[in-house]
Short mmCIF file of C-alpha atoms in Angstrom, two decimals:
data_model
loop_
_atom_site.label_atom_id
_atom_site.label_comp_id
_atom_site.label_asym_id
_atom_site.label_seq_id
_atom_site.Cartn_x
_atom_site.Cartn_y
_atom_site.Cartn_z
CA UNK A 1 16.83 17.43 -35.33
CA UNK A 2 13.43 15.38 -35.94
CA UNK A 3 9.87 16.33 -35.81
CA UNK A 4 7.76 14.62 -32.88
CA UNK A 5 4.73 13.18 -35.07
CA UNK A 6 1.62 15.38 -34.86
CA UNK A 7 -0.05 12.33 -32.76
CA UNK A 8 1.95 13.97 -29.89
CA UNK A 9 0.31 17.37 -30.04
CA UNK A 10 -2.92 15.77 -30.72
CA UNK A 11 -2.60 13.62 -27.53
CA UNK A 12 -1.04 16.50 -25.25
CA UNK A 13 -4.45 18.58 -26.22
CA UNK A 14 -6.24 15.83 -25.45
CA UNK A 15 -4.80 15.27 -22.34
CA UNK A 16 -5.12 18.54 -21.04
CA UNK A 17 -8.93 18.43 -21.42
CA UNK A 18 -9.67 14.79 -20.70
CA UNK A 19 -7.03 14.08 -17.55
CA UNK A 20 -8.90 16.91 -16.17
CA UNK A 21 -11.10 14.85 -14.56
CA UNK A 22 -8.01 13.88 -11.70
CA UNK A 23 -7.74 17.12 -10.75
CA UNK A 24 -11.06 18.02 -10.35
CA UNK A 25 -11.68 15.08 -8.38
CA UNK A 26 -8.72 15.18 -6.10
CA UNK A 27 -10.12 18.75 -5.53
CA UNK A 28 -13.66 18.18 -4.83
CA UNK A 29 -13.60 14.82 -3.82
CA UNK A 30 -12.77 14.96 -0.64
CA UNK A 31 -14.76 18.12 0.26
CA UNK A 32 -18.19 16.29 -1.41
CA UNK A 33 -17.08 13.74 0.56
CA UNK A 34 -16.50 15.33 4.29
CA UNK A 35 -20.53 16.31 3.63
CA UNK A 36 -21.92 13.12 2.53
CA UNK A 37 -19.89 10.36 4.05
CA UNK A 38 -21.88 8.61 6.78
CA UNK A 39 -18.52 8.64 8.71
CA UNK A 40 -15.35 11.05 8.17
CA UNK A 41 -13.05 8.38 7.59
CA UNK A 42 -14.87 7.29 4.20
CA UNK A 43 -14.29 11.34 3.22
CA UNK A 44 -11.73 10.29 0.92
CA UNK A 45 -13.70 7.29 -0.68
CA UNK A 46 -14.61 8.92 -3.78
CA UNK A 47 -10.99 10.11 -4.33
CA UNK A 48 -9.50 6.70 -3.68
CA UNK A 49 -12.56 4.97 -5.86
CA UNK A 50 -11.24 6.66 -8.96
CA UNK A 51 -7.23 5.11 -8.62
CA UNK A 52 -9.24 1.75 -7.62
CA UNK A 53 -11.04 2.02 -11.03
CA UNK A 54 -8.07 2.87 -12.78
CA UNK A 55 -6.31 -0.24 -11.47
CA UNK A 56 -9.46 -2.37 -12.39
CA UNK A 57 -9.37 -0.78 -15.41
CA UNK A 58 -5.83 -1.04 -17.02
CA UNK A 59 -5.92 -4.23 -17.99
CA UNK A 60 -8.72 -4.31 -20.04
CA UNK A 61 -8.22 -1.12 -21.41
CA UNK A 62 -5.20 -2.69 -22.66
CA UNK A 63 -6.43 -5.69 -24.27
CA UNK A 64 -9.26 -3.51 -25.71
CA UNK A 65 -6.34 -1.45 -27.33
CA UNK A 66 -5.04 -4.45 -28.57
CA UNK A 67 -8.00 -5.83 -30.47
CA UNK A 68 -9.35 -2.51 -31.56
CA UNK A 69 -6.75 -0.22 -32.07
CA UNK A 70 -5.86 3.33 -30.06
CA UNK A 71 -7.81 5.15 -31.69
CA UNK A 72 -11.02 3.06 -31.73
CA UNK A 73 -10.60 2.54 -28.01
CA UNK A 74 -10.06 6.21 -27.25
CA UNK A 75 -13.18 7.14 -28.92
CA UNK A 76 -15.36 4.46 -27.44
CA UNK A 77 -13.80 5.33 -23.63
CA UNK A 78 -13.98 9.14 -24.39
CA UNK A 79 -17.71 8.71 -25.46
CA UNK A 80 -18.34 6.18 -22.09
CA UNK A 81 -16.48 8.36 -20.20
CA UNK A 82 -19.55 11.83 -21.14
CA UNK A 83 -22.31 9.33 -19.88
CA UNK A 84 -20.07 9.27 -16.74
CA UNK A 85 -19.92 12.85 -15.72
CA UNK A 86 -23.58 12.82 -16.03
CA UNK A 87 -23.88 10.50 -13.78
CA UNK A 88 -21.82 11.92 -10.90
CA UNK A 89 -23.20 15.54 -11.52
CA UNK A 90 -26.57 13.74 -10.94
CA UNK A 91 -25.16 12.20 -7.89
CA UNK A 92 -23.82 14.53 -6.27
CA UNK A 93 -27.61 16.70 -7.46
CA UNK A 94 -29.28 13.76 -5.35
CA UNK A 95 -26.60 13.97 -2.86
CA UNK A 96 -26.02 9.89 -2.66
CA UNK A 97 -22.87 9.38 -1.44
CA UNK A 98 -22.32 5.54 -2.69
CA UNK A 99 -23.28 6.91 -6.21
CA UNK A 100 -21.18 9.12 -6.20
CA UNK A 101 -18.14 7.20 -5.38
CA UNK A 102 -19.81 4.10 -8.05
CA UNK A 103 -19.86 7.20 -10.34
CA UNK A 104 -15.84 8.63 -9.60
CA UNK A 105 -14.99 4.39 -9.77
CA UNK A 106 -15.97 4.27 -13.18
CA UNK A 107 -14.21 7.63 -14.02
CA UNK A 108 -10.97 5.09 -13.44
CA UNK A 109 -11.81 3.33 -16.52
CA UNK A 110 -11.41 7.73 -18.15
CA UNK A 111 -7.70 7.86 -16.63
CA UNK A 112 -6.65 4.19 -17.89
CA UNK A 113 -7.58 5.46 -21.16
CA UNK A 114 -5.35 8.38 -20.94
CA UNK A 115 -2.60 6.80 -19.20
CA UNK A 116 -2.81 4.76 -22.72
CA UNK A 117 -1.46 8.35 -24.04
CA UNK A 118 2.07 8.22 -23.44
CA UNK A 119 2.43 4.70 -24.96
CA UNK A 120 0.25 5.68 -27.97
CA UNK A 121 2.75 9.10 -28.19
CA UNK A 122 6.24 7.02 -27.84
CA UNK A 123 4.93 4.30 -30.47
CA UNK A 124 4.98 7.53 -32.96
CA UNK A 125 7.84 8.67 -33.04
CA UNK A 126 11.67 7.43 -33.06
CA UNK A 127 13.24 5.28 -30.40
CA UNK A 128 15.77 8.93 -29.88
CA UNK A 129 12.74 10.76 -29.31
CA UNK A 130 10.75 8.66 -26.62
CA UNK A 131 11.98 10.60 -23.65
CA UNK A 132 10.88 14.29 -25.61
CA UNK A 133 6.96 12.36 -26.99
CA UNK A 134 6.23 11.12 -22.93
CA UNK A 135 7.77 14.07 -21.71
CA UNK A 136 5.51 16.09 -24.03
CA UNK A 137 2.16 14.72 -23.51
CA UNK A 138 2.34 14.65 -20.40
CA UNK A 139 2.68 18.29 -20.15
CA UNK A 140 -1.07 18.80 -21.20
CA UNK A 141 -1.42 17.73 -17.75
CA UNK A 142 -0.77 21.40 -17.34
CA UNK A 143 -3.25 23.02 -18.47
CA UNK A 144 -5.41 20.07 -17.06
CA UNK A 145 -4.18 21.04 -13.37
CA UNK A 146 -6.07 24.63 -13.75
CA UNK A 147 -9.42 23.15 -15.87
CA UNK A 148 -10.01 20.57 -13.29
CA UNK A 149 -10.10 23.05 -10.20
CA UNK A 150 -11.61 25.96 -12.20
CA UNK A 151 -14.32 23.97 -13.91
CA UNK A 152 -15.20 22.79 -10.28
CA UNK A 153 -15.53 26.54 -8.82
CA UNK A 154 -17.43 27.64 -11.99
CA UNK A 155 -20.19 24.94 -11.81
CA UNK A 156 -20.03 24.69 -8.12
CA UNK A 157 -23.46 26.40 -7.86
CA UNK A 158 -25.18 26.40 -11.14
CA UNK A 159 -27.57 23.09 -10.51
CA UNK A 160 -28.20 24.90 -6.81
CA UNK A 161 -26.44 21.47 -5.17
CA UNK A 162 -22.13 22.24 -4.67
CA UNK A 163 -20.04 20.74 -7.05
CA UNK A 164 -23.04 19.15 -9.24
CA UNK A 165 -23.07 21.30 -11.95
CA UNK A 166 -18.72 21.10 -12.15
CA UNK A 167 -19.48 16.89 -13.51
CA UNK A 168 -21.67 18.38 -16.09
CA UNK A 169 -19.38 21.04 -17.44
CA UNK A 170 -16.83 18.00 -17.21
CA UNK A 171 -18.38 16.21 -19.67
CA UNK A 172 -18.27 19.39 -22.23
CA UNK A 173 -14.79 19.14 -21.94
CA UNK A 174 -14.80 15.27 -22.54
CA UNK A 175 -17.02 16.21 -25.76
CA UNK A 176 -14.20 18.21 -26.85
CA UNK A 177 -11.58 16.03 -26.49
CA UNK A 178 -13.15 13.76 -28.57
CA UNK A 179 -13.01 15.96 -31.39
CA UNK A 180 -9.34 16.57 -30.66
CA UNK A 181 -8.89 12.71 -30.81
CA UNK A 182 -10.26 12.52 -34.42
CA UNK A 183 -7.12 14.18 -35.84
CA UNK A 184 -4.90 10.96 -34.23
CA UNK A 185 -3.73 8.14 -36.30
CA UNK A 186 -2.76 5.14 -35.50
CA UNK A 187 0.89 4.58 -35.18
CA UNK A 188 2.19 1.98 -37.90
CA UNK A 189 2.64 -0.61 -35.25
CA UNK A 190 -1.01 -0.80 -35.01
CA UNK A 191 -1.26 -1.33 -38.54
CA UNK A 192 1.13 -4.58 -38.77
CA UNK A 193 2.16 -7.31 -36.38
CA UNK A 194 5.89 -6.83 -35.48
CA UNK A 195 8.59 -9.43 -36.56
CA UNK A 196 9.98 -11.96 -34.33
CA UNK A 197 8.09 -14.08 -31.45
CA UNK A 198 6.82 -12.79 -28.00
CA UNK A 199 8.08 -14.89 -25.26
CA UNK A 200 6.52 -15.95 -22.34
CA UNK A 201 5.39 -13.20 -19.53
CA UNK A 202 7.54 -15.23 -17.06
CA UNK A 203 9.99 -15.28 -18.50
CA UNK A 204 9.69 -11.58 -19.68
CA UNK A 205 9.39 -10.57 -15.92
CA UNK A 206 13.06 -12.06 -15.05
CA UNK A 207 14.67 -8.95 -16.33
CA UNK A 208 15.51 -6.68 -13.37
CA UNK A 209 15.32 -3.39 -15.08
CA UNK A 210 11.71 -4.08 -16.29
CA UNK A 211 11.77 -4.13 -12.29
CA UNK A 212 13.22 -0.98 -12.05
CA UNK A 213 11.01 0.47 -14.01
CA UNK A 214 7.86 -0.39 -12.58
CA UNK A 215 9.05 0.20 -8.97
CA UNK A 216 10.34 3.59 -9.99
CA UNK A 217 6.49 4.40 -11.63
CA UNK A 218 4.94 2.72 -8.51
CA UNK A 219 6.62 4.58 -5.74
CA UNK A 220 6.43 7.66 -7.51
CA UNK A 221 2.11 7.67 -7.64
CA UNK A 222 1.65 5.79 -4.37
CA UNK A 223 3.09 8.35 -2.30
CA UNK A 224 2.41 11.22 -4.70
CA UNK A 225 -0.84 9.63 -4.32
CA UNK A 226 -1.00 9.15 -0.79
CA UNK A 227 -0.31 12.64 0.28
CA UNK A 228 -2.13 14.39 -2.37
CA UNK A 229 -5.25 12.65 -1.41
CA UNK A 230 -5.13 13.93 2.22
CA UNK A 231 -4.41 17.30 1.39
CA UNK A 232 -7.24 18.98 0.96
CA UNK A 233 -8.83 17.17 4.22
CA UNK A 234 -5.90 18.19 5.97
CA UNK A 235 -5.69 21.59 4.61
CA UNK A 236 -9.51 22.54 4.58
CA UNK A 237 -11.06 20.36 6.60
CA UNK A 238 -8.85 20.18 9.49
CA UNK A 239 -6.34 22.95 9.15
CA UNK A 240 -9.14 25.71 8.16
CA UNK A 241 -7.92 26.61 5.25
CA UNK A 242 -9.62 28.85 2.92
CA UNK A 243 -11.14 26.77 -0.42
CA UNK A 244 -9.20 29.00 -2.50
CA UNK A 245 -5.98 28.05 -0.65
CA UNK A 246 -6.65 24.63 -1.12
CA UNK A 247 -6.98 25.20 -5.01
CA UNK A 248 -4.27 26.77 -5.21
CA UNK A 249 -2.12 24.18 -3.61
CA UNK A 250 -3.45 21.57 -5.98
CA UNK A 251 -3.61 23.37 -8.75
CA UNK A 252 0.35 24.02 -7.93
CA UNK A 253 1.25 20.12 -7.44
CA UNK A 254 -0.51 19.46 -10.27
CA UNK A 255 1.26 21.97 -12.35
CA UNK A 256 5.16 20.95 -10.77
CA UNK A 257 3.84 17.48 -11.58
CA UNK A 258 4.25 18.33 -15.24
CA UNK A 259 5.91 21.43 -16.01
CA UNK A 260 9.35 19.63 -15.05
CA UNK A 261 8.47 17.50 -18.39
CA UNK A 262 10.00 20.88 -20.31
CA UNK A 263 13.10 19.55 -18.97
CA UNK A 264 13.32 16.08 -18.01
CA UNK A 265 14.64 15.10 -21.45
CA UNK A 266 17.53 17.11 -20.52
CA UNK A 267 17.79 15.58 -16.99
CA UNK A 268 17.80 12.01 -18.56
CA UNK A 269 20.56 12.71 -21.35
CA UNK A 270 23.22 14.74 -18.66
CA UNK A 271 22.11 12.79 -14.86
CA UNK A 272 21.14 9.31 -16.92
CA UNK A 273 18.15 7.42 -15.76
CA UNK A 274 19.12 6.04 -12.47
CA UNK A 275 20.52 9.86 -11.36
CA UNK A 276 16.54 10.78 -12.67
CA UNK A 277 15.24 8.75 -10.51
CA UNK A 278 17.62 9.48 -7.80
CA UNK A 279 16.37 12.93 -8.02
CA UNK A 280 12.95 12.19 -7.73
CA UNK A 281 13.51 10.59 -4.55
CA UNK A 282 15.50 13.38 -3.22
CA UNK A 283 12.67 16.15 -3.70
CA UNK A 284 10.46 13.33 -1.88
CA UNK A 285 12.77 13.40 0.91
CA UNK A 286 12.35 17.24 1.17
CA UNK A 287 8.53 17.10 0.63
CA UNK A 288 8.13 14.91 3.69
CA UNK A 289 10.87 17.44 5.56
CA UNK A 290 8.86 20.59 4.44
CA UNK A 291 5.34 19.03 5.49
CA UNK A 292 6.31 18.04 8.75
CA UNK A 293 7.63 20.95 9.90
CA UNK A 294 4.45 22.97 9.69
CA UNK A 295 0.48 23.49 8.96
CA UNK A 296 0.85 26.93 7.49
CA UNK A 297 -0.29 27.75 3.83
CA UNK A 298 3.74 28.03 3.26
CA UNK A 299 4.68 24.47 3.85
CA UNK A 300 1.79 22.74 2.26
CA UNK A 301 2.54 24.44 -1.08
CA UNK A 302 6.25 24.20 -0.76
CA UNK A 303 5.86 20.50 0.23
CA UNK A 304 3.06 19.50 -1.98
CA UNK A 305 5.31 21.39 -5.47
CA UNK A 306 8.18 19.54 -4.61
CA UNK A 307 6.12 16.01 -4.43
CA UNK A 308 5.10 16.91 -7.99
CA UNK A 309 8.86 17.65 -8.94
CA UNK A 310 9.67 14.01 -7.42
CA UNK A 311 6.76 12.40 -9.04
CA UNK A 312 7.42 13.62 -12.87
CA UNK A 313 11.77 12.76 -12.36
CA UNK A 314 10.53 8.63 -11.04
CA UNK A 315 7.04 8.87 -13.69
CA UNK A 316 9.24 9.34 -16.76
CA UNK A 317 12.46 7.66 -15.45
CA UNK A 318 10.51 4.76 -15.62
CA UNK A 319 8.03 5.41 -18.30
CA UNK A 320 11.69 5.69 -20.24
CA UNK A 321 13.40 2.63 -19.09
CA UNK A 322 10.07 0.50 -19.50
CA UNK A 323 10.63 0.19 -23.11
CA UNK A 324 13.62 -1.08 -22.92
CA UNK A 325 12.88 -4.66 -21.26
CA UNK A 326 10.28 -5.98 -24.09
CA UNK A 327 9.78 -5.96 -27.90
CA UNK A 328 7.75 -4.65 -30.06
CA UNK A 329 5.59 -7.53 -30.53
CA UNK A 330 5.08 -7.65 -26.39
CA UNK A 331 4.42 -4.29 -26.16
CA UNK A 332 0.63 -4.56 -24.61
CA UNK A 333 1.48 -7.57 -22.48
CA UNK A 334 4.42 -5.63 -20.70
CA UNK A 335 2.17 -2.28 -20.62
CA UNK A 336 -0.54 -3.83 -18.84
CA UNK A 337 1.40 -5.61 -16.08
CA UNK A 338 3.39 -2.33 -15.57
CA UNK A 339 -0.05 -0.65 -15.44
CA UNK A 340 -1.96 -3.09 -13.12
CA UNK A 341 1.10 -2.85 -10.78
CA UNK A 342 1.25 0.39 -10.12
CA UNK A 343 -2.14 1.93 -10.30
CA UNK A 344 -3.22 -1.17 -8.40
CA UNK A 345 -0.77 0.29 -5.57
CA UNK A 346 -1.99 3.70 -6.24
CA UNK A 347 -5.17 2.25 -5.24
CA UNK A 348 -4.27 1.00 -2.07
CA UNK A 349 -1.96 4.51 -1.26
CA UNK A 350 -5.20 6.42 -1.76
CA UNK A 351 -7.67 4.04 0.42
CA UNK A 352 -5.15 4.62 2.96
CA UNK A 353 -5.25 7.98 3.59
CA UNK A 354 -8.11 8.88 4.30
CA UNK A 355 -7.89 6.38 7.88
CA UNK A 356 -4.48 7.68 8.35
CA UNK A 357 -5.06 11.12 8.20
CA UNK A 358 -8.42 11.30 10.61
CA UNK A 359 -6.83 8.13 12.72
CA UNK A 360 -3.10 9.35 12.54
CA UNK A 361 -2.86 12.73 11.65
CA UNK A 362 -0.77 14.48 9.06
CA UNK A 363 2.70 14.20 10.27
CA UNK A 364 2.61 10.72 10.86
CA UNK A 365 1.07 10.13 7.47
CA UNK A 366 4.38 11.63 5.90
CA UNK A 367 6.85 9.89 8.00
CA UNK A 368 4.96 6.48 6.95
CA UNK A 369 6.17 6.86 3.14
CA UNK A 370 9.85 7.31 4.17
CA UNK A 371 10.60 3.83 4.33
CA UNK A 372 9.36 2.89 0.97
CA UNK A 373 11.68 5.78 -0.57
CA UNK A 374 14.15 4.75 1.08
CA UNK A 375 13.78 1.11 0.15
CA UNK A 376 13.64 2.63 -3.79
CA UNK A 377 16.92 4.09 -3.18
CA UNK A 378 18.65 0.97 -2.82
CA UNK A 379 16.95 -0.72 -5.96
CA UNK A 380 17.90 1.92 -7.76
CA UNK A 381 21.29 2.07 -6.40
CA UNK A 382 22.08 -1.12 -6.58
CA UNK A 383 20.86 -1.59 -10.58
CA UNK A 384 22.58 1.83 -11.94
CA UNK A 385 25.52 2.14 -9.77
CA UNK A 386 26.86 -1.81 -9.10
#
């Protein structure tokens, strides 16, 4: 059986220290947030700045890819992304709240880059081993769940201000990832324009399984998005829950997000990937079940493992499928509308939630994302089983 390309292992490493950054924010976010928000609803603000950023941010981030290469793009957004993390530890030192979210906006432009991963991973390697390279680097996200969290707790008091000195050790981890990324090479694609003439983005977008696949990526992070935002509000804030309860829940979604990867290779080649999908959907179904039926540590971890279970079958049933609805030569025009679509409704899951769970509460929060699964059901239905 064939070798995944080094690139892979590069990018998983890198991944693990870079995507920290999501995790730590998710974590702390919200809590910096409850203290320095002028009003409680805007507690989630710097949370839902970062997926606004990232949906700013894909887009260029692609076409920067494009001109300059991966690897010259990682660098430069790596090295960017260490003058960042100063700026929110000193932020959060000063304890401005609007700086602090202008700081976790611009940390969007971080996760763009490494969103970039997978596509860079799947470009290296043959088209049999797609499923096994996305699957693969997205399991540095891993590691990443417990470095986000833990480098939060360990810097929490070091600059005498909570959470300041967690940006700063941040950036260290940025500043190693950028070595990582030095071992990466471009993929040969990079290195030559492919044969054969890209058509027209209209008439690209007619295809309804490029459809598929971006609805299948989108409903997966809004609502993983939507309820992992409010979490820790709900949980800490408004539930009483311990700190360390509340980092352990996240640090468990985060790891169910991508420990399935190990697998999902597997689930593709024997369920196919509509039945992935499918699947995804299902443990969604039973996250909003589990959630609603109780505040208790018990059914925010169950719940919030199982929306990390859905989120990984629809992320990589669709990550899949995507590159099967353009060619080679379209490759960055296809990536960035795919992008811009769903981190652009990420963005809009993760403003949300912060009104609905102070306005609306946490059940009714839950039962407002059953429609939209629902509604994903049918496309997918009706494309892989007609």
């Amino acid at each position: 059986m064939p070798h995944l390309h080094k690139n892979v292992w590069i990018l998983t490493i890198a991944q693990a220290l870079i995507m920290s950054v999501n995790s730590l924010g998710v974590f702390v976010g919200g809590l910096i947030g409850s203290k320095l928000a002028p009003v409680e609803k805007l507690a989630t603000l710097p949370v839902a700045s970062t997926v606004v950023g990232t949906a700013a941010s894909v887009v260029p981030v692609t076409l920067l890819m494009r001109r300059l290469g991966r690897k010259r793009s990682f660098n430069l957004i790596v090295i960017f992304s260490i003058f960042i993390a100063i700026l929110a530890a000193y932020s959060v030192y000063r304890e401005s709240f609007y700086l602090f979210c202008f700081s976790t906006l611009l940390f969007g432009t971080t996760s763009a880059c490494v969103m970039q991963f997978r596509f860079a991973a799947m470009e290296s390697v043959s088209v049999e081993l797609i499923p096994k390279a996305a699957s693969s680097v997205l399991l540095g996200g891993i590691a990443g769940a417990f470095i986000g969290p833990e480098t939060a707790v360990l810097g929490k008091d070091i600059l005498g201000v909570e959470f300041a000195g967690s940006f700063l050790l941040l950036g260290g981890f940025f500043a190693v990832g950028l070595i990582v990324l030095q071992f990466f090479e471009n993929p040969i694609v990079e290195s030559a324009e492919s044969k054969g003439t890209a058509r027209p983005l209209p008439s690209i977008l007619k295809n309804p399984k490029l459809w598929v696949a971006i609805l299948s990526a989108t409903v997966g992070y809004a609502i993983m998005t939507f309820i992992m935002t409010a979490t820790p509000v709900s949980m800490h804030v408004m539930d009483g829950h311990s700190l360390e309860d509340t980092k352990w829940v996240i640090q468990s979604h985060i790891v169910a997000m991508f420990l399935p990867s190990l697998i999902t290779p597997k689930v593709i080649k024997h369920l196919g990937i509509p039945g992935t999908m499918i699947t995804g959907l299902v443990a969604y179904l039973i996250c909003v079940g589990v959630g609603y039926s109780g505040h208790q540590f018990g059914y925010y971890w169950i719940s919030l493992v199982l929306l990390g279970i859905g989120w990984n079958f629809l992320f990589i049933g669709g990550t899949t499928l995507l590159p099967q609805t353009y060619q080679t030569s379209e490759r960055f025009k296809v990536q960035a509308v795919n992008e811009f679509v769903v981190f652009g409704s990420q963005a809009m899951a993760s403003l949300s939630a912060g009104w609905f769970i102070f306005t609306l509460g946490w059940e009714t929060l839950l039962a407002a994302v059953l429609p939209i699964i629902v509604f994903q059901l049918l496309v997918i239905w009706k494309w892989g089983y007609k």
